[in-house]
Every structure is written in C-alpha cells, then in structure tokens.
Short mmCIF file of C-alpha atoms and ligand atoms in Angstrom, two decimals:
data_model
loop_
_atom_site.label_atom_id
_atom_site.label_comp_id
_atom_site.label_asym_id
_atom_site.label_seq_id
_atom_site.Cartn_x
_atom_site.Cartn_y
_atom_site.Cartn_z
CA UNK C 16 8.52 -21.16 -23.76
CA UNK C 17 8.09 -21.62 -27.50
CA UNK C 18 9.72 -20.31 -30.64
CA UNK C 19 7.80 -17.81 -32.74
CA UNK C 20 7.81 -18.72 -36.40
CA UNK C 21 7.04 -15.29 -37.88
CA UNK C 22 8.35 -11.83 -37.05
CA UNK C 23 6.06 -9.66 -34.94
CA UNK C 24 5.06 -6.32 -36.43
CA UNK C 25 3.43 -3.22 -35.05
CA UNK C 26 2.28 -0.28 -37.15
CA UNK C 27 4.57 -1.34 -40.05
CA UNK C 28 7.64 -1.75 -37.82
CA UNK C 29 9.14 -5.19 -37.22
CA UNK C 30 10.22 -6.06 -33.70
CA UNK C 31 13.78 -7.24 -33.13
CA UNK C 32 13.47 -10.89 -32.08
CA UNK C 33 16.77 -11.34 -30.22
CA UNK C 34 16.76 -12.43 -26.55
CA UNK C 35 18.08 -8.95 -25.64
CA UNK C 36 15.03 -7.24 -27.17
CA UNK C 37 12.21 -9.77 -26.86
CA UNK C 38 11.14 -11.91 -23.91
CA UNK C 39 8.11 -13.47 -22.23
CA UNK C 40 5.83 -11.98 -19.64
CA UNK C 41 6.06 -13.62 -16.18
CA UNK C 42 2.78 -15.21 -15.10
CA UNK C 43 1.56 -15.00 -11.49
CA UNK C 44 -0.75 -17.40 -9.72
CA UNK C 45 -3.77 -15.34 -8.55
CA UNK C 46 -3.97 -17.58 -5.47
CA UNK C 47 -0.66 -16.33 -4.10
CA UNK C 48 -0.96 -14.34 -0.84
CA UNK C 49 -2.00 -10.75 -1.58
CA UNK C 50 1.22 -9.33 -0.10
CA UNK C 51 3.24 -11.39 -2.57
CA UNK C 52 1.10 -10.22 -5.51
CA UNK C 53 1.48 -6.59 -4.39
CA UNK C 54 5.24 -7.03 -4.16
CA UNK C 55 5.45 -8.58 -7.65
CA UNK C 56 3.35 -5.73 -9.03
CA UNK C 57 5.72 -3.19 -7.47
CA UNK C 58 8.77 -4.99 -8.86
CA UNK C 59 7.47 -5.65 -12.38
CA UNK C 60 5.02 -2.80 -13.01
CA UNK C 61 2.49 -5.45 -14.04
CA UNK C 62 0.83 -8.65 -12.85
CA UNK C 63 -0.25 -11.30 -15.29
CA UNK C 64 -2.85 -13.26 -13.33
CA UNK C 65 -3.27 -16.64 -15.03
CA UNK C 66 -6.77 -18.08 -14.94
CA UNK C 67 -8.09 -15.25 -12.79
CA UNK C 68 -11.65 -15.58 -14.14
CA UNK C 69 -13.60 -18.71 -14.93
CA UNK C 70 -12.90 -19.34 -18.59
CA UNK C 71 -16.56 -19.82 -19.54
CA UNK C 72 -17.56 -16.42 -18.09
CA UNK C 73 -15.12 -14.72 -20.45
CA UNK C 74 -16.02 -16.88 -23.44
CA UNK C 75 -19.73 -16.26 -22.84
CA UNK C 76 -19.12 -12.51 -22.93
CA UNK C 77 -17.13 -12.93 -26.16
CA UNK C 78 -20.03 -14.87 -27.72
CA UNK C 79 -22.52 -12.26 -26.53
CA UNK C 80 -20.38 -9.53 -28.15
CA UNK C 81 -20.12 -11.20 -31.56
CA UNK C 82 -23.74 -12.37 -31.61
CA UNK C 83 -24.90 -8.81 -30.88
CA UNK C 84 -22.70 -7.35 -33.62
CA UNK C 85 -23.86 -10.02 -36.06
CA UNK C 86 -27.53 -9.42 -35.42
CA UNK C 87 -27.58 -5.62 -34.98
CA UNK C 88 -24.45 -4.34 -36.75
CA UNK C 89 -21.93 -1.68 -35.58
CA UNK C 90 -24.51 0.20 -33.46
CA UNK C 91 -24.50 -2.85 -31.18
CA UNK C 92 -20.91 -1.99 -30.29
CA UNK C 93 -21.94 1.22 -28.54
CA UNK C 94 -24.97 -0.47 -26.98
CA UNK C 95 -22.70 -3.12 -25.46
CA UNK C 96 -20.37 -0.44 -24.07
CA UNK C 97 -23.36 1.04 -22.23
CA UNK C 98 -25.02 -2.27 -21.36
CA UNK C 99 -25.72 -3.72 -17.94
CA UNK C 100 -24.06 -7.00 -19.08
CA UNK C 101 -20.76 -5.21 -19.65
CA UNK C 102 -21.04 -3.24 -16.41
CA UNK C 103 -21.77 -6.50 -14.55
CA UNK C 104 -18.80 -8.17 -16.22
CA UNK C 105 -16.48 -5.34 -15.12
CA UNK C 106 -17.76 -5.31 -11.55
CA UNK C 107 -18.24 -9.03 -10.97
CA UNK C 108 -17.47 -10.00 -7.37
CA UNK C 109 -14.31 -11.90 -8.34
CA UNK C 110 -12.80 -8.70 -9.76
CA UNK C 111 -14.27 -6.26 -7.25
CA UNK C 112 -13.16 -8.29 -4.22
CA UNK C 113 -9.70 -8.69 -5.69
CA UNK C 114 -9.32 -4.91 -6.08
CA UNK C 115 -10.72 -4.27 -2.62
CA UNK C 116 -7.94 -6.43 -1.16
CA UNK C 117 -5.25 -5.26 -3.61
CA UNK C 118 -5.97 -1.54 -3.01
CA UNK C 119 -6.68 -2.03 0.70
CA UNK C 120 -9.70 0.21 0.26
CA UNK C 121 -12.95 0.81 -1.56
CA UNK C 122 -12.40 0.46 -5.34
CA UNK C 123 -13.68 2.91 -7.94
CA UNK C 124 -14.10 1.83 -11.57
CA UNK C 125 -13.75 4.57 -14.17
CA UNK C 126 -16.88 4.80 -16.30
CA UNK C 127 -14.86 5.28 -19.48
CA UNK C 128 -14.20 1.63 -20.35
CA UNK C 129 -12.85 0.37 -23.65
CA UNK C 130 -13.53 -2.71 -25.74
CA UNK C 131 -11.10 -3.19 -28.62
CA UNK C 132 -11.04 -5.57 -31.52
CA UNK C 133 -8.39 -6.20 -34.16
CA UNK C 134 -9.19 -8.23 -37.24
CA UNK C 135 -6.50 -10.40 -38.81
CA UNK C 136 -4.64 -8.52 -41.54
CA UNK C 137 -5.24 -4.98 -40.19
CA UNK C 138 -1.98 -3.05 -40.27
CA UNK C 139 -2.53 -0.67 -37.33
CA UNK C 140 -2.54 -1.38 -33.62
CA UNK C 141 -1.87 0.36 -30.31
CA UNK C 142 1.41 2.31 -30.25
CA UNK C 143 3.86 2.46 -27.32
CA UNK C 144 2.48 4.57 -24.46
CA UNK C 145 1.82 4.73 -20.74
CA UNK C 146 -1.70 5.38 -19.44
CA UNK C 147 -1.16 8.37 -17.18
CA UNK C 148 -0.76 10.57 -20.27
CA UNK C 149 -4.53 10.24 -20.71
CA UNK C 150 -5.41 10.45 -17.02
CA UNK C 151 -3.35 13.33 -15.72
CA UNK C 152 -6.16 15.10 -13.90
CA UNK C 153 -6.38 12.56 -11.10
CA UNK C 154 -4.27 10.35 -8.88
CA UNK C 155 -1.42 8.29 -10.30
CA UNK C 156 -2.45 5.44 -8.01
CA UNK C 157 -4.30 3.89 -10.91
CA UNK C 158 -4.51 0.30 -12.04
CA UNK C 159 -5.43 -0.78 -15.55
CA UNK C 160 -6.93 -4.23 -16.02
CA UNK C 161 -6.43 -5.55 -19.54
CA UNK C 162 -8.66 -8.56 -20.08
CA UNK C 163 -8.35 -10.69 -23.22
CA UNK C 164 -11.86 -11.73 -24.26
CA UNK C 165 -10.83 -15.06 -25.73
CA UNK C 166 -7.57 -16.94 -26.16
CA UNK C 167 -4.98 -14.54 -27.52
CA UNK C 168 -1.70 -16.20 -28.45
CA UNK C 169 1.19 -13.90 -29.36
CA UNK C 170 0.32 -14.14 -33.07
CA UNK C 171 -3.07 -12.50 -32.40
CA UNK C 172 -1.43 -9.31 -31.19
CA UNK C 173 -2.20 -9.11 -27.48
CA UNK C 174 -0.77 -6.51 -25.14
CA UNK C 175 3.03 -6.36 -24.85
CA UNK C 176 5.07 -4.58 -22.17
CA UNK C 177 8.44 -2.86 -22.22
CA UNK C 178 10.33 -4.56 -19.40
CA UNK C 179 11.14 -2.35 -16.37
CA UNK C 180 9.54 0.64 -18.08
CA UNK C 181 7.56 1.86 -15.05
CA UNK C 182 10.67 3.90 -14.20
CA UNK C 183 11.00 5.18 -17.79
CA UNK C 184 7.36 6.33 -17.75
CA UNK C 185 7.89 8.11 -14.43
CA UNK C 186 10.91 9.97 -15.82
CA UNK C 187 9.08 10.93 -19.01
CA UNK C 188 6.09 12.21 -17.09
CA UNK C 189 8.37 14.26 -14.83
CA UNK C 190 9.90 15.83 -17.96
CA UNK C 191 6.46 16.51 -19.45
CA UNK C 192 5.39 18.14 -16.17
CA UNK C 193 8.24 20.63 -16.52
CA UNK C 194 7.53 21.28 -20.22
CA UNK C 195 3.77 21.59 -19.63
CA UNK C 196 4.09 23.90 -16.62
CA UNK C 197 3.33 27.08 -18.58
CA UNK C 198 0.29 25.73 -20.41
CA UNK C 199 -3.30 26.38 -19.41
CA UNK C 200 -4.80 23.79 -17.03
CA UNK C 201 -6.84 22.26 -19.86
CA UNK C 202 -3.80 21.87 -22.10
CA UNK C 203 -1.52 20.76 -19.28
CA UNK C 204 -3.56 17.63 -18.65
CA UNK C 205 -4.15 16.92 -22.34
CA UNK C 206 -2.45 13.97 -24.06
CA UNK C 207 -2.54 16.04 -27.26
CA UNK C 208 -0.92 19.30 -26.22
CA UNK C 209 1.99 20.85 -28.12
CA UNK C 210 4.59 18.88 -26.14
CA UNK C 211 3.12 15.45 -26.80
CA UNK C 212 3.64 13.18 -29.77
CA UNK C 213 0.90 11.90 -32.09
CA UNK C 214 -1.97 10.22 -30.17
CA UNK C 215 -0.08 10.80 -26.92
CA UNK C 216 2.05 7.79 -27.86
CA UNK C 217 5.75 7.59 -27.02
CA UNK C 218 6.39 6.00 -30.42
CA UNK C 219 5.00 3.50 -32.90
CA UNK C 220 8.49 2.21 -33.68
CA UNK C 221 8.73 -0.48 -31.02
CA UNK C 222 12.07 -1.81 -32.27
CA UNK C 223 13.59 1.63 -31.85
CA UNK C 224 12.05 2.00 -28.37
CA UNK C 225 13.53 -1.30 -27.17
CA UNK C 226 16.93 -0.20 -28.48
CA UNK C 227 16.65 3.31 -27.04
CA UNK C 228 15.72 2.08 -23.56
CA UNK C 229 17.95 -1.02 -23.75
CA UNK C 230 15.02 -3.17 -22.85
CA UNK C 231 12.90 -6.07 -24.08
CA UNK C 232 9.31 -6.23 -25.23
CA UNK C 233 7.57 -8.92 -23.21
CA UNK C 234 4.96 -10.97 -25.05
CA UNK C 235 2.48 -13.57 -23.83
CA UNK C 236 0.16 -16.34 -24.92
CA UNK C 237 -2.94 -15.10 -23.12
CA UNK C 238 -5.87 -17.41 -22.48
CA UNK C 239 -9.51 -16.64 -21.82
CA UNK C 240 -9.71 -16.11 -18.03
CA UNK C 241 -6.38 -14.27 -17.74
CA UNK C 242 -6.06 -10.65 -16.66
CA UNK C 243 -3.05 -8.32 -16.66
CA UNK C 244 -2.86 -5.33 -14.36
CA UNK C 245 -0.39 -2.58 -15.17
CA UNK C 246 0.80 0.61 -13.56
CA UNK C 247 -0.05 3.97 -15.19
CA UNK C 248 3.65 4.49 -16.00
CA UNK C 249 4.31 1.06 -17.51
CA UNK C 250 4.90 1.35 -21.27
CA UNK C 251 2.87 -1.03 -23.38
CA UNK C 252 1.71 -1.49 -26.97
CA UNK C 253 0.26 -4.18 -29.21
CA UNK C 254 1.35 -6.06 -32.30
CA UNK C 255 -0.85 -6.70 -35.33
CA UNK C 256 -3.10 -9.71 -35.51
CA UNK C 257 -1.57 -12.38 -37.78
CA UNK C 258 -3.60 -15.27 -36.50
CA UNK C 259 -3.35 -18.25 -38.87
CA UNK C 260 -6.82 -19.27 -37.66
CA UNK C 261 -8.20 -15.84 -38.66
CA UNK C 262 -9.71 -15.06 -35.23
CA UNK C 263 -10.51 -11.51 -34.15
CA UNK C 264 -8.57 -10.25 -31.15
CA UNK C 265 -11.10 -8.92 -28.63
CA UNK C 266 -10.20 -7.36 -25.29
CA UNK C 267 -11.37 -4.85 -22.75
CA UNK C 268 -9.30 -2.38 -20.72
CA UNK C 269 -10.76 -0.80 -17.59
CA UNK C 270 -9.25 1.28 -14.82
CA UNK C 271 -9.54 1.09 -11.05
CA UNK C 272 -8.37 3.25 -8.17
CA UNK C 273 -9.30 3.89 -4.54
CA UNK C 274 -12.54 5.86 -4.32
CA UNK C 275 -11.04 8.46 -1.98
CA UNK C 276 -8.13 9.34 -4.29
CA UNK C 277 -8.51 12.16 -6.79
CA UNK C 278 -10.59 11.09 -9.82
CA UNK C 279 -9.97 12.42 -13.33
CA UNK C 280 -13.46 13.79 -14.13
CA UNK C 281 -12.92 13.39 -17.88
CA UNK C 282 -13.19 9.60 -17.39
CA UNK C 283 -16.62 9.76 -15.70
CA UNK C 284 -18.41 9.39 -19.04
CA UNK C 285 -18.77 6.44 -21.38
CA UNK C 286 -16.14 6.21 -24.09
CA UNK C 287 -17.15 7.88 -27.34
CA UNK C 288 -15.39 8.22 -30.66
CA UNK C 289 -13.60 11.58 -30.65
CA UNK C 290 -13.86 12.18 -26.90
CA UNK C 291 -10.26 13.30 -27.17
CA UNK C 292 -8.82 11.30 -24.29
O1 AKG N 75 -5.62 -3.43 -26.21
C1 AKG N 75 -4.87 -2.61 -26.70
O2 AKG N 75 -4.49 -2.67 -27.87
C2 AKG N 75 -4.38 -1.46 -25.89
C3 AKG N 75 -4.80 -1.52 -24.46
C4 AKG N 75 -4.18 -0.46 -23.63
O3 AKG N 75 -3.51 0.42 -24.08
C5 AKG N 75 -4.38 -0.52 -22.17
O4 AKG N 75 -4.93 -1.52 -21.67
O5 AKG N 75 -4.00 0.43 -21.48
#
C-alpha cells in the first residue's frame, strides 16, 4: 500500500481521496484452486490475477504494437486489430485453458476486441459504466478480461472499479429493462437509446458516483502480466494518464462466455470507429 502524491482525475473531475471513497483492488494468486477463484469473483465482481501471463509475452506484444505504429502510422492500428498476432495473443493456451476451467465449458471469444491507448496529458478517459449496456442482445454470463499491455501504475490511469457495484449494475439494468420495454427491439438493446445517458455511461463524475453509491473507487498498480476479469454489471472507469515518465497507457479488453449461451451478434465483427456499440 502506498500513498498517492497527486489527485486522480477523470474527465475533468477530481476523485475524492479519502479512505471512504478510494481504496485498493484486492489481488488474487492465479494459482489458487479454481473453486476459490470462482468464489472470489462472485464475491467481488472482479478478479485481479497477478502475474497471470509471462511478463515478456505481454511486453513483446507492446513492443510489436508501438513498432508497427512507428513504421506504418495510424493505419497499423486497424491492421493490428485484425492481425493473427493479436488473435493468437487473445487465444493463447494460458488464457483459453483458464477460461475453459473457469466457465466449466467451451469458451467463446467475442470477435469485437478493443485495444486502447492513452497518452500522458490527454484530458479524456473512460467514463463510469458497466459492460452489459453494450451487450444486451446476448447472455449476461459474460466475462471481460482487461489486460494492461505494460506496467500501469495508478498514475498512468489504469482501470478502476466501484467497490461492490455488481449489485448496483444489476439494479440499474433492471430499471432500464422496465423503461426500455416499449421500445423497438433494435432500440431496446442499444446503449444509446432515449433512456440512456451519453455514451451509455452511468456518469463521468466519478466523485459524485462514489458519493451517490456510498462506495469506494478501487485503484491498482498493474504490472505487465496481470489480468483483471470483471462481471458485466461491475461498474468501472479510468483516470487520466499523468505518468511522470511520460509512458503511454496501452491495454486490451476482450470478452468471453460459454459457446452455448446466447451470443450478441453485434459483437461478431471486428471493432470499427463508429460501429455504435
Ligand atoms: O481501458 C479502458 O479505459 C476501459 C476498458 C473497459 O471499459 C473494459 O474493459 O470494459
């Protein structure tokens, strides 16, 4: 546990740094028995698996990303998203076998996979949300893997979670289901319908959210090799990158489920700008 020297900000809002509103994510040892990991996931709404991957595998992918962008420019970004290297990274046996055991069934990886980067000094970042808002046309037995592609101490703006918010997300979604009931099917599943807020986010004011739900934002010093899994109802967000070493925050977020559960067909295509999901 360490003290943070500067306030954390997110989309121009400053987080409240008291122990009632800010805490640390609980790490889990990936070598714990699977039953124990499943139980922790149920209790917390997330699992932060420390050192899940070999560090050099993640760092090599980070190098490959930046070398490609440096040599071929922004178009390389979309090429990487569609590349075999990225697909292999997201389906490597370590990850696939873990999900097979965790789900107790055959895993399915959604084709729509995201790579995100945040440069130091940018003022915008991911607002508070839960994932099911964007994936309403399939099962809610969904598991997001957020993988930092490089060391990501708190100052670099990694993913943060609203403690015990799986229940809050479930309640919100139940309310949205009632409000959305009279909409057309297409609108009902949309994160952007008339009942939703901008971008499908719950809010960009994270300080206000922590106060409203009487909860704490949980932050973490992620290292290359870590992976967090979160439930589709767990509320999460990011803070801006204020890295004193001026590193870019790079991460990928990908989603798994059991192959026999209902699949949201909108996620069966590669991510594209403006795909409205
Ligand atoms: O990396 C981010 O900023 C957001 C990631 C996210 O929302 C997710 O993993 O579901």
